[in-house]
PDB file of C-alpha atoms and ligand atoms in Angstrom:
ATOM      1  CA  MET A   1      19.330  25.089 -10.953  1.00 76.00           C
ATOM      2  CA  THR A   2      17.251  27.959 -11.074  1.00 78.00           C
ATOM      3  CA  ASP A   3      19.506  29.478 -13.186  1.00 78.00           C
ATOM      4  CA  GLY A   4      17.924  26.636 -15.481  1.00 74.00           C
ATOM      5  CA  GLN A   5      21.422  26.583 -17.098  1.00 74.00           C
ATOM      6  CA  GLN A   6      23.691  24.488 -14.213  1.00 76.00           C
ATOM      7  CA  ALA A   7      23.485  21.434 -12.812  1.00 73.00           C
ATOM      8  CA  ARG A   8      24.666  20.985  -9.008  1.00 71.00           C
ATOM      9  CA  ILE A   9      25.210  16.864  -8.352  1.00 66.00           C
ATOM     10  CA  ALA A  10      26.142  17.022  -4.503  1.00 68.00           C
ATOM     11  CA  ASP A  11      26.182  12.822  -5.065  1.00 67.00           C
ATOM     12  CA  ALA A  12      26.857  11.469  -8.557  1.00 60.00           C
ATOM     13  CA  GLN A  13      25.040   8.123  -7.771  1.00 62.00           C
ATOM     14  CA  VAL A  14      21.680  10.138  -7.049  1.00 64.00           C
ATOM     15  CA  PHE A  15      19.763  13.028  -8.729  1.00 77.00           C
ATOM     16  CA  PRO A  16      17.053  13.921  -6.499  1.00 83.00           C
ATOM     17  CA  LEU A  17      14.786  14.719  -8.731  1.00 87.00           C
ATOM     18  CA  LEU A  18      15.250  12.094 -11.213  1.00 91.00           C
ATOM     19  CA  ALA A  19      15.054   9.385  -8.687  1.00 91.00           C
ATOM     20  CA  THR A  20      11.833  10.710  -7.306  1.00 93.00           C
ATOM     21  CA  LEU A  21      10.354  11.364 -10.470  1.00 96.00           C
ATOM     22  CA  HIS A  22      11.614   7.800 -11.923  1.00 96.00           C
ATOM     23  CA  TYR A  23      10.120   6.489  -8.586  1.00 96.00           C
ATOM     24  CA  LEU A  24       6.918   7.965  -8.096  1.00 97.00           C
ATOM     25  CA  ILE A  25       5.858   7.143 -11.861  1.00 98.00           C
ATOM     26  CA  ARG A  26       6.663   3.645 -11.816  1.00 98.00           C
ATOM     27  CA  ALA A  27       5.790   2.660  -8.246  1.00 97.00           C
ATOM     28  CA  ASN A  28       2.401   4.467  -8.931  1.00 97.00           C
ATOM     29  CA  GLY A  29       1.896   1.668 -12.053  1.00 98.00           C
ATOM     30  CA  VAL A  30       1.252   4.812 -14.022  1.00 98.00           C
ATOM     31  CA  ILE A  31       0.810   3.647 -17.715  1.00 98.00           C
ATOM     32  CA  ARG A  32       0.542   6.864 -19.307  1.00 98.00           C
ATOM     33  CA  VAL A  33       1.893  10.009 -18.227  1.00 98.00           C
ATOM     34  CA  ILE A  34       1.308  13.361 -19.684  1.00 98.00           C
ATOM     35  CA  GLU A  35       4.244  16.638 -19.853  1.00 98.00           C
ATOM     36  CA  THR A  36       3.357  20.364 -20.018  1.00 98.00           C
ATOM     37  CA  GLY A  37       7.182  21.963 -20.674  1.00 98.00           C
ATOM     38  CA  THR A  38       8.867  19.785 -22.660  1.00 97.00           C
ATOM     39  CA  ALA A  39      12.481  21.521 -23.063  1.00 95.00           C
ATOM     40  CA  ARG A  40      15.299  19.953 -23.395  1.00 94.00           C
ATOM     41  CA  GLY A  41      13.959  16.676 -23.005  1.00 96.00           C
ATOM     42  CA  VAL A  42      15.532  15.174 -19.662  1.00 94.00           C
ATOM     43  CA  SER A  43      12.180  14.846 -17.818  1.00 96.00           C
ATOM     44  CA  ALA A  44      10.325  13.220 -20.955  1.00 97.00           C
ATOM     45  CA  ALA A  45      12.992  10.622 -21.128  1.00 97.00           C
ATOM     46  CA  CYS A  46      13.016   9.618 -17.189  1.00 96.00           C
ATOM     47  CA  LEU A  47       9.601   8.894 -17.593  1.00 97.00           C
ATOM     48  CA  ALA A  48      10.218   7.603 -20.518  1.00 98.00           C
ATOM     49  CA  SER A  49      12.708   4.810 -18.243  1.00 97.00           C
ATOM     50  CA  ALA A  50       9.451   4.432 -15.379  1.00 98.00           C
ATOM     51  CA  VAL A  51       7.154   3.389 -17.976  1.00 98.00           C
ATOM     52  CA  ALA A  52       8.321   1.988 -21.117  1.00 98.00           C
ATOM     53  CA  HIS A  53       9.106  -1.518 -19.876  1.00 97.00           C
ATOM     54  CA  ARG A  54       4.821  -1.370 -19.425  1.00 98.00           C
ATOM     55  CA  SER A  55       2.471  -2.457 -22.758  1.00 98.00           C
ATOM     56  CA  GLY A  56       1.101   1.071 -23.968  1.00 98.00           C
ATOM     57  CA  GLY A  57       3.542   3.230 -21.979  1.00 98.00           C
ATOM     58  CA  ARG A  58       3.437   6.662 -23.161  1.00 98.00           C
ATOM     59  CA  VAL A  59       4.811  10.063 -21.912  1.00 98.00           C
ATOM     60  CA  VAL A  60       2.569  12.341 -23.943  1.00 98.00           C
ATOM     61  CA  THR A  61       4.836  16.261 -23.246  1.00 98.00           C
ATOM     62  CA  LEU A  62       3.675  19.291 -24.681  1.00 98.00           C
ATOM     63  CA  ASP A  63       5.575  22.336 -25.597  1.00 98.00           C
ATOM     64  CA  PRO A  64       5.210  25.103 -28.479  1.00 98.00           C
ATOM     65  CA  PHE A  65       8.598  25.519 -28.433  1.00 96.00           C
ATOM     66  CA  PRO A  66      11.276  23.638 -30.714  1.00 88.00           C
ATOM     67  CA  HIS A  67      14.590  22.442 -28.269  1.00 89.00           C
ATOM     68  CA  ASN A  68      16.539  20.999 -30.416  1.00 88.00           C
ATOM     69  CA  ASP A  69      19.155  19.693 -28.601  1.00 90.00           C
ATOM     70  CA  ARG A  70      15.992  17.135 -26.672  1.00 94.00           C
ATOM     71  CA  LEU A  71      16.615  14.713 -30.359  1.00 94.00           C
ATOM     72  CA  ASP A  72      20.048  14.955 -29.577  1.00 93.00           C
ATOM     73  CA  LEU A  73      19.394  13.251 -26.027  1.00 95.00           C
ATOM     74  CA  TRP A  74      16.170  11.320 -27.040  1.00 96.00           C
ATOM     75  CA  ALA A  75      18.643  10.401 -29.829  1.00 96.00           C
ATOM     76  CA  ASP A  76      20.444   8.410 -27.139  1.00 95.00           C
ATOM     77  CA  LEU A  77      17.812   6.484 -25.504  1.00 96.00           C
ATOM     78  CA  PRO A  78      17.348   2.933 -26.192  1.00 96.00           C
ATOM     79  CA  ASP A  79      14.691   2.320 -29.327  1.00 96.00           C
ATOM     80  CA  ARG A  80      12.110   1.410 -26.586  1.00 96.00           C
ATOM     81  CA  LEU A  81      12.260   4.825 -24.640  1.00 97.00           C
ATOM     82  CA  ARG A  82      12.222   6.852 -27.435  1.00 97.00           C
ATOM     83  CA  GLY A  83       9.408   4.672 -28.988  1.00 97.00           C
ATOM     84  CA  CYS A  84       7.791   5.426 -26.379  1.00 97.00           C
ATOM     85  CA  ILE A  85       7.535   9.548 -25.860  1.00 98.00           C
ATOM     86  CA  GLU A  86       5.189  11.896 -28.040  1.00 98.00           C
ATOM     87  CA  GLN A  87       6.644  15.072 -28.796  1.00 97.00           C
ATOM     88  CA  ARG A  88       3.691  17.534 -29.567  1.00 98.00           C
ATOM     89  CA  THR A  89       4.359  21.383 -30.441  1.00 97.00           C
ATOM     90  CA  VAL A  90       1.719  22.819 -28.632  1.00 98.00           C
ATOM     91  CA  GLY A  91       0.785  24.882 -25.357  1.00 98.00           C
ATOM     92  CA  SER A  92       0.279  23.518 -22.433  1.00 98.00           C
ATOM     93  CA  ILE A  93      -3.521  25.278 -22.511  1.00 98.00           C
ATOM     94  CA  GLU A  94      -4.529  24.157 -25.939  1.00 98.00           C
ATOM     95  CA  GLY A  95      -2.574  20.730 -25.698  1.00 98.00           C
ATOM     96  CA  LEU A  96      -4.599  19.519 -22.448  1.00 98.00           C
ATOM     97  CA  HIS A  97      -7.521  20.659 -23.716  1.00 98.00           C
ATOM     98  CA  ALA A  98      -7.013  18.524 -26.784  1.00 98.00           C
ATOM     99  CA  ALA A  99      -6.381  15.328 -25.292  1.00 98.00           C
ATOM    100  CA  ILE A 100      -9.751  15.863 -22.891  1.00 98.00           C
ATOM    101  CA  ASP A 101     -11.536  16.291 -26.127  1.00 98.00           C
ATOM    102  CA  ALA A 102     -10.144  13.374 -27.582  1.00 98.00           C
ATOM    103  CA  GLY A 103     -11.504  11.201 -24.824  1.00 98.00           C
ATOM    104  CA  GLU A 104      -7.019  10.186 -23.260  1.00 98.00           C
ATOM    105  CA  ARG A 105      -6.830   9.146 -20.023  1.00 98.00           C
ATOM    106  CA  TYR A 106      -3.335   9.208 -18.255  1.00 98.00           C
ATOM    107  CA  GLU A 107      -2.491   7.766 -14.847  1.00 98.00           C
ATOM    108  CA  ALA A 108       0.351  10.886 -13.958  1.00 98.00           C
ATOM    109  CA  ALA A 109       0.951  14.501 -15.040  1.00 98.00           C
ATOM    110  CA  LEU A 110       4.101  16.743 -14.372  1.00 98.00           C
ATOM    111  CA  LEU A 111       3.394  20.798 -14.675  1.00 98.00           C
ATOM    112  CA  ASP A 112       6.646  22.162 -15.475  1.00 97.00           C
ATOM    113  CA  SER A 113       5.895  25.219 -17.906  1.00 97.00           C
ATOM    114  CA  VAL A 114       5.591  28.287 -17.069  1.00 96.00           C
ATOM    115  CA  HIS A 115       5.847  29.001 -12.806  1.00 95.00           C
ATOM    116  CA  THR A 116       3.673  31.719 -12.788  1.00 96.00           C
ATOM    117  CA  GLU A 117      -0.114  30.807 -10.375  1.00 97.00           C
ATOM    118  CA  GLU A 118      -2.283  31.651 -13.784  1.00 98.00           C
ATOM    119  CA  ASN A 119      -0.457  29.081 -15.478  1.00 98.00           C
ATOM    120  CA  VAL A 120      -0.331  26.639 -13.267  1.00 98.00           C
ATOM    121  CA  TRP A 121      -3.597  26.889 -12.127  1.00 98.00           C
ATOM    122  CA  ALA A 122      -4.806  26.554 -15.217  1.00 98.00           C
ATOM    123  CA  GLU A 123      -2.737  23.503 -16.220  1.00 98.00           C
ATOM    124  CA  PHE A 124      -3.818  21.587 -12.806  1.00 98.00           C
ATOM    125  CA  GLU A 125      -7.395  22.045 -13.479  1.00 98.00           C
ATOM    126  CA  LEU A 126      -7.262  20.574 -16.998  1.00 98.00           C
ATOM    127  CA  ALA A 127      -4.682  17.846 -15.589  1.00 98.00           C
ATOM    128  CA  ALA A 128      -7.411  16.819 -12.908  1.00 98.00           C
ATOM    129  CA  GLN A 129      -9.611  15.592 -15.532  1.00 98.00           C
ATOM    130  CA  VAL A 130      -7.015  13.605 -18.369  1.00 98.00           C
ATOM    131  CA  VAL A 131      -5.205  12.343 -14.894  1.00 98.00           C
ATOM    132  CA  CYS A 132      -7.298   8.965 -12.978  1.00 98.00           C
ATOM    133  CA  PRO A 133      -9.454   9.429 -10.031  1.00 98.00           C
ATOM    134  CA  GLY A 134      -6.139   9.379  -7.296  1.00 98.00           C
ATOM    135  CA  GLY A 135      -3.901   9.464  -9.837  1.00 98.00           C
ATOM    136  CA  LEU A 136      -0.647  11.529  -9.608  1.00 98.00           C
ATOM    137  CA  ILE A 137      -0.476  14.836 -10.661  1.00 98.00           C
ATOM    138  CA  LEU A 138       2.886  16.824  -9.962  1.00 98.00           C
ATOM    139  CA  ILE A 139       4.593  20.551 -10.218  1.00 97.00           C
ATOM    140  CA  HIS A 140       8.034  21.642 -10.594  1.00 94.00           C
ATOM    141  CA  ASP A 141       9.106  24.805  -9.011  1.00 89.00           C
ATOM    142  CA  ALA A 142       7.190  25.097  -6.020  1.00 86.00           C
ATOM    143  CA  ARG A 143       9.864  27.048  -4.602  1.00 83.00           C
ATOM    144  CA  TYR A 144      10.816  28.645  -7.285  1.00 82.00           C
ATOM    145  CA  GLN A 145      12.176  32.242  -6.348  1.00 85.00           C
ATOM    146  CA  HIS A 146      11.685  33.882  -9.506  1.00 87.00           C
ATOM    147  CA  GLY A 147       8.526  32.517 -10.368  1.00 88.00           C
ATOM    148  CA  THR A 148       4.711  32.264  -8.089  1.00 95.00           C
ATOM    149  CA  VAL A 149       3.615  28.406  -8.267  1.00 96.00           C
ATOM    150  CA  ASP A 150       3.250  28.900  -4.550  1.00 95.00           C
ATOM    151  CA  ARG A 151      -0.085  30.680  -4.375  1.00 96.00           C
ATOM    152  CA  ALA A 152      -1.205  28.369  -7.460  1.00 97.00           C
ATOM    153  CA  LEU A 153      -0.665  25.255  -5.128  1.00 97.00           C
ATOM    154  CA  GLN A 154      -2.519  27.203  -2.133  1.00 97.00           C
ATOM    155  CA  ARG A 155      -5.834  27.540  -4.385  1.00 98.00           C
ATOM    156  CA  ILE A 156      -5.435  23.608  -5.122  1.00 98.00           C
ATOM    157  CA  GLU A 157      -5.178  22.891  -1.275  1.00 98.00           C
ATOM    158  CA  ALA A 158      -8.450  25.766  -0.960  1.00 98.00           C
ATOM    159  CA  ALA A 159     -10.011  23.296  -3.706  1.00 98.00           C
ATOM    160  CA  GLY A 160     -10.125  20.307  -1.747  1.00 98.00           C
ATOM    161  CA  TYR A 161      -6.683  18.662  -3.155  1.00 98.00           C
ATOM    162  CA  ASN A 162      -3.817  17.420  -0.677  1.00 96.00           C
ATOM    163  CA  VAL A 163      -0.213  18.465  -1.445  1.00 97.00           C
ATOM    164  CA  VAL A 164       3.036  17.678  -0.282  1.00 97.00           C
ATOM    165  CA  ARG A 165       5.908  20.040  -0.884  1.00 95.00           C
ATOM    166  CA  LEU A 166       9.010  18.139  -1.229  1.00 93.00           C
ATOM    167  CA  TRP A 167      12.526  19.479  -0.359  1.00 88.00           C
ATOM    168  CA  CYS A 168      10.925  21.837   1.947  1.00 85.00           C
ATOM    169  CA  ALA A 169      12.309  20.635   4.847  1.00 85.00           C
ATOM    170  CA  GLU A 170      13.757  23.815   8.018  1.00 86.00           C
ATOM    171  CA  GLY A 171      16.799  21.283   8.900  1.00 89.00           C
ATOM    172  CA  GLY A 172      19.148  18.991   6.884  1.00 88.00           C
ATOM    173  CA  VAL A 173      20.952  19.253   3.559  1.00 84.00           C
ATOM    174  CA  ASP A 174      19.614  21.558   0.521  1.00 82.00           C
ATOM    175  CA  GLU A 175      19.317  18.685  -2.300  1.00 79.00           C
ATOM    176  CA  ASP A 176      18.087  21.056  -4.648  1.00 79.00           C
ATOM    177  CA  ASP A 177      18.480  24.581  -5.130  1.00 76.00           C
ATOM    178  CA  HIS A 178      15.417  25.908  -3.686  1.00 79.00           C
ATOM    179  CA  LEU A 179      13.179  24.430  -6.770  1.00 85.00           C
ATOM    180  CA  GLY A 180      10.977  22.091  -4.752  1.00 88.00           C
ATOM    181  CA  LEU A 181       8.581  19.087  -6.383  1.00 94.00           C
ATOM    182  CA  ALA A 182       4.755  19.011  -5.134  1.00 96.00           C
ATOM    183  CA  LEU A 183       2.411  15.860  -5.153  1.00 98.00           C
ATOM    184  CA  ILE A 184      -0.775  15.971  -5.264  1.00 98.00           C
ATOM    185  CA  GLU A 185      -3.170  13.025  -5.317  1.00 98.00           C
ATOM    186  CA  ASN A 186      -5.769  13.812  -8.294  1.00 98.00           C
ATOM    187  CA  ARG A 187      -9.134  13.237  -5.598  1.00 98.00           C
ATOM    188  CA  GLN A 188     -11.132  16.153  -3.620  1.00 97.00           C
ATOM    189  CA  ARG A 189     -10.775  16.067   0.404  1.00 95.00           C
TER     190      ARG A 189
HETATM  191  C1  LIG B   1      11.468  24.286 -17.031  1.00 95.98           C
HETATM  192  S1  LIG B   1      11.225  23.939 -18.807  1.00 95.98           S
HETATM  193  C2  LIG B   1      11.211  22.363 -18.736  1.00 95.98           C
HETATM  194  C3  LIG B   1      12.169  21.720 -18.310  1.00 95.98           C
HETATM  195  C4  LIG B   1      11.910  20.195 -18.886  1.00 95.98           C
HETATM  196  N1  LIG B   1      10.334  19.640 -18.364  1.00 95.98           N
HETATM  197  C5  LIG B   1      12.271  19.194 -18.353  1.00 95.98           C
HETATM  198  O1  LIG B   1      12.612  18.890 -17.179  1.00 95.98           O
HETATM  199  O2  LIG B   1      13.919  19.013 -18.943  1.00 95.98           O
HETATM  200  C6  LIG B   1       9.726  25.040 -19.520  1.00 95.98           C
HETATM  201  C7  LIG B   1       9.956  24.434 -20.743  1.00 95.98           C
HETATM  202  O3  LIG B   1       8.427  25.420 -20.836  1.00 95.98           O
HETATM  203  C8  LIG B   1       7.526  25.559 -22.348  1.00 95.98           C
HETATM  204  N2  LIG B   1       6.999  26.693 -22.340  1.00 95.98           N
HETATM  205  C9  LIG B   1       6.959  27.766 -22.243  1.00 95.98           C
HETATM  206  N3  LIG B   1       5.377  28.212 -22.574  1.00 95.98           N
HETATM  207  C10 LIG B   1       4.552  26.553 -22.547  1.00 95.98           C
HETATM  208  C11 LIG B   1       3.369  26.705 -22.987  1.00 95.98           C
HETATM  209  N4  LIG B   1       2.338  27.222 -22.356  1.00 95.98           N
HETATM  210  N5  LIG B   1       3.330  25.705 -22.884  1.00 95.98           N
HETATM  211  C12 LIG B   1       4.176  23.960 -22.630  1.00 95.98           C
HETATM  212  N6  LIG B   1       5.442  24.931 -22.310  1.00 95.98           N
HETATM  213  C13 LIG B   1       6.172  26.255 -22.376  1.00 95.98           C
HETATM  214  C14 LIG B   1       9.171  26.110 -22.341  1.00 95.98           C
HETATM  215  O4  LIG B   1       9.905  25.874 -23.420  1.00 95.98           O
HETATM  216  C15 LIG B   1      10.168  25.802 -21.668  1.00 95.98           C
HETATM  217  O5  LIG B   1      11.268  25.471 -22.573  1.00 95.98           O
END
């Protein structure tokens, strides 16, 4: 939820964000995915569940701050999942630059660190260089009321990328707490 502390589960069978993340990554045939903002390691574990069965499956996750409770979560994962998560204790911008300099390639990125226009735009520009053409760049908290991610999305659209905003419908049931997930195809129109 918006407070970053609690979760509201409307239907115990389906966690919309994690289910969506898992199947987007898996159904797009992603082998390597890079994430900004590890925090407690929940999304990294979810991403690992989508790529661990693939040869070379890897989740590289960047966060300069130690959140030691992620180790408890990851310790409970099957070896196969835990083994494909690589945590790098580095800020997202430095970490993405280093990945570019090292010639790393990914099929997807999840941006979920600092929810400001400037940071998301800076991360996006770098992610677009390490993710393959047509790969997925996902941006969490697209509607987060304490952030300015929406303005970064407008810049991304103005730069010629297609942006789809999930959980923004004006009808239906709210399945998340006005956080939202944006999907971007890494290819300019
Ligand atoms: C919303 S949380 C990430 C949640 C996580 N993806 C999950 O679903 O489990 C944002 C995290 O970004 C991290 N962060 C703050 N500044 C950062 C930076 N410059 N680079 C990367 N991560 C940063 C913080 O440590 C914070 O825990």
